[in-house]
Amino acid sequence: MAKRMTDTDKYKKRFVRGLPGAYKLLWDYLYHDCNHAGIWHVDFEIAQIYLGADMPVDSKTALELFNADEERVIVLDEGRKWFIPKFLEFQYGQMNPRNRVHLSVLKALMVFIENPAVKPLLSPFLGAMQGAKDKDKDKDKDKEQEKEEREREKEKLNKEKEREREKKIGGSGGKLRLFPIPGKSCCKCRMPAVYKAVGEFNHYYCGEHMPAQVKEKYDA
C-alpha cells in the first residue's frame, strides 16, 4: 500500500472550501488514486463507487470547478488521463532528475512532452534528464568494463593453474611428466633415473632409456 503526504490545511484553502461537497471528496480522491507522476486514469464509474451514490460527480462539472480560476487539471490522451501538476510540487518539492524517484516521474511525463501545458513543466529538466541518462550509461559501461576485467583475470588465473598443472603432472602431448628419482641413476648411462622397472631386479632408467611402452605414456 502506497503512502502519500497530505496537507492538513487543504480544507482551509479557499479553492477547496468553495467546492460542493461531492467535488471536495473527488479532489481528495484524485490525489490518492493518481499514479506517482500525478496522472489519473479517468474512470468516473469506479470513482463514483468509492465516493458513494449520494455524492454524484461527472467529468465536465469537475473540470469546470477544478479549473475555474487556474489550470489544476491538465487533460491528456484525449480525455483518458488527467494530470495534476500540483501533486508533484506537494509530494516531491523541487524535482531533481538525479533522484531516481524523480527521474521515474519525469520519464512518465515525457510521453506527453508535446502537450503545450506539460512541455513548460518538463523543459527545465530536459538537459539534466539527459545528463542523468548519460550518467547511467557511464555506470553501465563501467560495470561492463569491470565484468570484462574480471573475466580476463579469471582466464589468466585459469591459464596459470593449467600451466602449473602441466608442470606437476603433464608433459608434451598430454603425457604425464616424470621427475628425477632422488639418489638413483640410469642403469644404462648413469644419468639421473626417472623410471623404476619393478621385477626380480629393480632397474632404474633415464628418460632416454625408458622402455618404449613407458615412453608412450610418460614424458621426462
mmCIF file of C-alpha atoms in Angstrom:
data_model
loop_
_atom_site.group_PDB
_atom_site.id
_atom_site.type_symbol
_atom_site.label_atom_id
_atom_site.label_comp_id
_atom_site.label_asym_id
_atom_site.label_seq_id
_atom_site.Cartn_x
_atom_site.Cartn_y
_atom_site.Cartn_z
ATOM 1 C CA MET A 1 0.000 0.000 0.000
ATOM 2 C CA ALA A 2 1.475 3.316 -1.130
ATOM 3 C CA LYS A 3 1.689 6.122 1.419
ATOM 4 C CA ARG A 4 1.494 9.786 0.478
ATOM 5 C CA MET A 5 1.815 13.085 2.258
ATOM 6 C CA THR A 6 -1.351 15.068 2.837
ATOM 7 C CA ASP A 7 -1.948 18.735 3.529
ATOM 8 C CA THR A 8 -3.728 19.145 6.876
ATOM 9 C CA ASP A 9 -4.713 22.684 5.844
ATOM 10 C CA LYS A 10 -6.263 21.769 2.483
ATOM 11 C CA TYR A 11 -9.847 22.210 3.707
ATOM 12 C CA LYS A 12 -8.972 25.696 4.930
ATOM 13 C CA LYS A 13 -7.950 26.825 1.445
ATOM 14 C CA ARG A 14 -10.436 28.974 -0.473
ATOM 15 C CA PHE A 15 -10.414 26.659 -3.504
ATOM 16 C CA VAL A 16 -11.395 23.556 -1.533
ATOM 17 C CA ARG A 17 -13.816 25.441 0.711
ATOM 18 C CA GLY A 18 -15.666 26.675 -2.351
ATOM 19 C CA LEU A 19 -16.189 23.232 -3.875
ATOM 20 C CA PRO A 20 -19.516 21.400 -3.495
ATOM 21 C CA GLY A 21 -19.219 18.506 -1.045
ATOM 22 C CA ALA A 22 -19.104 15.772 -3.715
ATOM 23 C CA TYR A 23 -16.281 17.537 -5.575
ATOM 24 C CA LYS A 24 -14.300 18.190 -2.403
ATOM 25 C CA LEU A 25 -14.321 14.437 -1.941
ATOM 26 C CA LEU A 26 -13.459 13.831 -5.599
ATOM 27 C CA TRP A 27 -10.499 16.237 -5.416
ATOM 28 C CA ASP A 28 -9.168 14.398 -2.382
ATOM 29 C CA TYR A 29 -9.780 11.074 -4.138
ATOM 30 C CA LEU A 30 -7.756 12.144 -7.183
ATOM 31 C CA TYR A 31 -4.712 12.797 -5.012
ATOM 32 C CA HIS A 32 -4.934 9.256 -3.668
ATOM 33 C CA ASP A 33 -5.827 7.432 -6.882
ATOM 34 C CA CYS A 34 -3.410 9.068 -9.343
ATOM 35 C CA ASN A 35 -0.088 7.376 -10.021
ATOM 36 C CA HIS A 36 3.305 8.509 -8.727
ATOM 37 C CA ALA A 37 3.545 11.030 -11.574
ATOM 38 C CA GLY A 38 0.232 12.721 -10.706
ATOM 39 C CA ILE A 39 -1.619 11.098 -13.627
ATOM 40 C CA TRP A 40 -5.134 9.784 -13.038
ATOM 41 C CA HIS A 41 -6.613 7.246 -15.438
ATOM 42 C CA VAL A 42 -10.064 8.707 -15.782
ATOM 43 C CA ASP A 43 -12.748 6.306 -14.591
ATOM 44 C CA PHE A 44 -15.768 8.039 -13.136
ATOM 45 C CA GLU A 45 -17.680 4.782 -12.829
ATOM 46 C CA ILE A 46 -15.138 3.447 -10.319
ATOM 47 C CA ALA A 47 -14.733 6.863 -8.685
ATOM 48 C CA GLN A 48 -18.468 7.063 -8.105
ATOM 49 C CA ILE A 49 -18.452 3.667 -6.401
ATOM 50 C CA TYR A 50 -15.764 4.838 -3.988
ATOM 51 C CA LEU A 51 -17.341 8.254 -3.366
ATOM 52 C CA GLY A 52 -20.810 6.824 -2.828
ATOM 53 C CA ALA A 53 -24.106 7.110 -4.685
ATOM 54 C CA ASP A 54 -25.074 10.083 -2.532
ATOM 55 C CA MET A 55 -22.070 12.031 -3.898
ATOM 56 C CA PRO A 56 -22.793 12.263 -7.666
ATOM 57 C CA VAL A 57 -19.987 13.673 -9.816
ATOM 58 C CA ASP A 58 -19.265 13.997 -13.534
ATOM 59 C CA SER A 59 -16.246 14.853 -15.661
ATOM 60 C CA LYS A 60 -17.499 18.094 -17.217
ATOM 61 C CA THR A 61 -18.541 19.664 -13.933
ATOM 62 C CA ALA A 62 -15.352 18.504 -12.211
ATOM 63 C CA LEU A 63 -13.121 20.201 -14.808
ATOM 64 C CA GLU A 64 -15.177 23.386 -14.680
ATOM 65 C CA LEU A 65 -14.863 23.562 -10.897
ATOM 66 C CA PHE A 66 -11.233 22.449 -10.591
ATOM 67 C CA ASN A 67 -10.011 24.768 -13.368
ATOM 68 C CA ALA A 68 -12.278 27.725 -12.606
ATOM 69 C CA ASP A 69 -9.513 30.193 -11.658
ATOM 70 C CA GLU A 70 -6.381 28.269 -12.662
ATOM 71 C CA GLU A 71 -5.468 25.081 -14.517
ATOM 72 C CA ARG A 72 -5.261 22.496 -11.758
ATOM 73 C CA VAL A 73 -6.068 19.551 -14.019
ATOM 74 C CA ILE A 74 -4.483 19.047 -17.459
ATOM 75 C CA VAL A 75 -6.446 16.744 -19.741
ATOM 76 C CA LEU A 76 -4.243 14.243 -21.596
ATOM 77 C CA ASP A 77 -4.641 11.437 -24.098
ATOM 78 C CA GLU A 78 -7.959 12.738 -25.460
ATOM 79 C CA GLY A 79 -9.534 12.817 -22.024
ATOM 80 C CA ARG A 80 -8.468 9.357 -20.917
ATOM 81 C CA LYS A 81 -5.966 10.754 -18.420
ATOM 82 C CA TRP A 82 -5.852 13.756 -16.104
ATOM 83 C CA PHE A 83 -2.588 15.262 -14.915
ATOM 84 C CA ILE A 84 -2.407 17.171 -11.605
ATOM 85 C CA PRO A 85 0.774 19.325 -11.653
ATOM 86 C CA LYS A 86 0.455 20.469 -8.025
ATOM 87 C CA PHE A 87 0.587 16.821 -6.930
ATOM 88 C CA LEU A 88 4.264 16.736 -7.949
ATOM 89 C CA GLU A 89 5.019 20.031 -6.244
ATOM 90 C CA PHE A 90 3.457 18.871 -2.992
ATOM 91 C CA GLN A 91 4.764 15.282 -2.943
ATOM 92 C CA TYR A 92 8.311 15.862 -4.235
ATOM 93 C CA GLY A 93 9.096 19.555 -3.950
ATOM 94 C CA GLN A 94 11.793 20.650 -6.389
ATOM 95 C CA MET A 95 12.187 17.898 -8.964
ATOM 96 C CA ASN A 96 15.725 16.588 -9.352
ATOM 97 C CA PRO A 97 16.448 14.257 -12.321
ATOM 98 C CA ARG A 98 19.418 12.822 -10.436
ATOM 99 C CA ASN A 99 16.985 11.420 -7.890
ATOM 100 C CA ARG A 100 15.813 8.036 -9.227
ATOM 101 C CA VAL A 101 12.238 8.521 -7.993
ATOM 102 C CA HIS A 102 12.015 11.982 -9.530
ATOM 103 C CA LEU A 103 13.563 10.719 -12.764
ATOM 104 C CA SER A 104 10.931 7.991 -12.941
ATOM 105 C CA VAL A 105 8.208 10.639 -12.601
ATOM 106 C CA LEU A 106 9.727 12.811 -15.317
ATOM 107 C CA LYS A 107 10.068 9.835 -17.659
ATOM 108 C CA ALA A 108 6.380 9.011 -17.163
ATOM 109 C CA LEU A 109 5.505 12.580 -18.164
ATOM 110 C CA MET A 110 7.864 12.619 -21.161
ATOM 111 C CA VAL A 111 5.213 10.689 -23.094
ATOM 112 C CA PHE A 112 3.194 13.907 -23.074
ATOM 113 C CA ILE A 113 6.084 16.285 -23.784
ATOM 114 C CA GLU A 114 4.353 17.698 -26.874
ATOM 115 C CA ASN A 115 1.324 18.779 -24.838
ATOM 116 C CA PRO A 116 1.582 22.593 -24.617
ATOM 117 C CA ALA A 117 0.535 22.515 -20.971
ATOM 118 C CA VAL A 118 3.040 19.825 -19.980
ATOM 119 C CA LYS A 119 6.086 20.873 -22.005
ATOM 120 C CA PRO A 120 6.866 24.000 -19.924
ATOM 121 C CA LEU A 121 6.903 21.849 -16.784
ATOM 122 C CA LEU A 122 9.443 19.444 -18.260
ATOM 123 C CA SER A 123 11.629 21.813 -20.273
ATOM 124 C CA PRO A 124 13.811 22.875 -17.305
ATOM 125 C CA PHE A 125 14.701 19.239 -16.671
ATOM 126 C CA LEU A 126 15.436 18.013 -20.208
ATOM 127 C CA GLY A 127 19.154 18.764 -20.043
ATOM 128 C CA ALA A 128 19.507 17.316 -16.557
ATOM 129 C CA MET A 129 17.481 14.251 -17.573
ATOM 130 C CA GLN A 130 19.856 13.646 -20.477
ATOM 131 C CA GLY A 131 22.767 14.117 -18.087
ATOM 132 C CA ALA A 132 21.253 11.557 -15.715
ATOM 133 C CA LYS A 133 20.746 9.136 -18.590
ATOM 134 C CA ASP A 134 24.355 9.652 -19.699
ATOM 135 C CA LYS A 135 25.485 9.075 -16.121
ATOM 136 C CA ASP A 136 23.526 5.814 -16.023
ATOM 137 C CA LYS A 137 25.077 4.810 -19.331
ATOM 138 C CA ASP A 138 28.527 5.565 -17.930
ATOM 139 C CA LYS A 139 27.737 3.446 -14.877
ATOM 140 C CA ASP A 140 26.584 0.596 -17.107
ATOM 141 C CA LYS A 141 29.737 0.974 -19.200
ATOM 142 C CA ASP A 142 31.912 0.917 -16.075
ATOM 143 C CA LYS A 143 30.115 -2.213 -14.851
ATOM 144 C CA GLU A 144 30.649 -3.868 -18.224
ATOM 145 C CA GLN A 145 34.340 -2.956 -18.174
ATOM 146 C CA GLU A 146 34.668 -4.309 -14.632
ATOM 147 C CA LYS A 147 32.964 -7.524 -15.722
ATOM 148 C CA GLU A 148 35.308 -7.878 -18.704
ATOM 149 C CA GLU A 149 38.297 -7.199 -16.450
ATOM 150 C CA ARG A 150 37.126 -9.914 -14.018
ATOM 151 C CA GLU A 151 36.692 -12.325 -16.928
ATOM 152 C CA ARG A 152 40.204 -11.568 -18.204
ATOM 153 C CA GLU A 153 41.638 -12.007 -14.717
ATOM 154 C CA LYS A 154 39.751 -15.275 -14.304
ATOM 155 C CA GLU A 155 41.018 -16.512 -17.665
ATOM 156 C CA LYS A 156 44.572 -15.513 -16.730
ATOM 157 C CA LEU A 157 44.351 -17.397 -13.425
ATOM 158 C CA ASN A 158 42.939 -20.449 -15.171
ATOM 159 C CA LYS A 159 45.825 -20.423 -17.635
ATOM 160 C CA GLU A 160 48.330 -20.098 -14.807
ATOM 161 C CA LYS A 161 46.675 -23.005 -12.991
ATOM 162 C CA GLU A 162 46.803 -25.053 -16.171
ATOM 163 C CA ARG A 163 50.493 -24.315 -16.614
ATOM 164 C CA GLU A 164 51.148 -25.303 -13.002
ATOM 165 C CA ARG A 165 49.179 -28.487 -13.501
ATOM 166 C CA GLU A 166 51.195 -29.323 -16.625
ATOM 167 C CA LYS A 167 54.428 -28.685 -14.746
ATOM 168 C CA LYS A 168 53.383 -31.075 -11.997
ATOM 169 C CA ILE A 169 51.661 -33.874 -13.837
ATOM 170 C CA GLY A 170 51.821 -33.244 -17.527
ATOM 171 C CA GLY A 171 54.377 -33.119 -20.313
ATOM 172 C CA SER A 172 54.142 -32.580 -24.054
ATOM 173 C CA GLY A 173 51.273 -34.160 -25.956
ATOM 174 C CA GLY A 174 49.232 -34.630 -22.785
ATOM 175 C CA LYS A 175 51.626 -37.236 -21.345
ATOM 176 C CA LEU A 176 52.272 -37.486 -17.622
ATOM 177 C CA ARG A 177 55.606 -35.998 -16.592
ATOM 178 C CA LEU A 178 58.206 -37.991 -14.689
ATOM 179 C CA PHE A 179 60.709 -36.350 -12.372
ATOM 180 C CA PRO A 180 64.181 -37.492 -11.243
ATOM 181 C CA ILE A 181 64.214 -40.149 -8.521
ATOM 182 C CA PRO A 182 66.475 -38.871 -5.710
ATOM 183 C CA GLY A 183 69.733 -40.861 -5.410
ATOM 184 C CA LYS A 184 69.042 -43.136 -8.394
ATOM 185 C CA SER A 185 70.898 -43.313 -11.699
ATOM 186 C CA CYS A 186 70.040 -44.924 -15.018
ATOM 187 C CA CYS A 187 71.382 -48.473 -15.277
ATOM 188 C CA LYS A 188 72.334 -47.767 -18.890
ATOM 189 C CA CYS A 189 74.092 -44.412 -18.760
ATOM 190 C CA ARG A 190 74.273 -43.317 -15.125
ATOM 191 C CA MET A 191 72.126 -40.227 -15.850
ATOM 192 C CA PRO A 192 69.515 -39.324 -13.201
ATOM 193 C CA ALA A 193 66.824 -42.002 -13.239
ATOM 194 C CA VAL A 194 63.167 -41.086 -13.677
ATOM 195 C CA TYR A 195 61.611 -44.531 -14.002
ATOM 196 C CA LYS A 196 61.813 -47.670 -11.897
ATOM 197 C CA ALA A 197 61.124 -51.019 -13.514
ATOM 198 C CA VAL A 198 59.815 -53.365 -10.853
ATOM 199 C CA GLY A 199 60.717 -57.012 -11.253
ATOM 200 C CA GLU A 200 63.162 -59.628 -9.975
ATOM 201 C CA PHE A 201 65.741 -56.881 -10.150
ATOM 202 C CA ASN A 202 64.726 -53.213 -9.766
ATOM 203 C CA HIS A 203 66.149 -51.360 -12.750
ATOM 204 C CA TYR A 204 66.193 -47.577 -12.988
ATOM 205 C CA TYR A 205 66.116 -45.704 -16.279
ATOM 206 C CA CYS A 206 66.543 -42.139 -17.504
ATOM 207 C CA GLY A 207 64.082 -40.627 -19.932
ATOM 208 C CA GLU A 208 66.123 -41.682 -22.959
ATOM 209 C CA HIS A 209 66.443 -45.334 -21.965
ATOM 210 C CA MET A 210 62.932 -45.920 -20.637
ATOM 211 C CA PRO A 211 61.123 -48.844 -22.261
ATOM 212 C CA ALA A 212 59.191 -47.868 -25.382
ATOM 213 C CA GLN A 213 55.797 -48.681 -23.823
ATOM 214 C CA VAL A 214 56.638 -46.366 -20.932
ATOM 215 C CA LYS A 215 57.671 -43.537 -23.264
ATOM 216 C CA GLU A 216 54.221 -43.713 -24.880
ATOM 217 C CA LYS A 217 52.605 -42.724 -21.607
ATOM 218 C CA TYR A 218 55.208 -40.633 -19.846
ATOM 219 C CA ASP A 219 57.428 -37.671 -20.582
ATOM 220 C CA ALA A 220 60.653 -36.919 -18.708
#
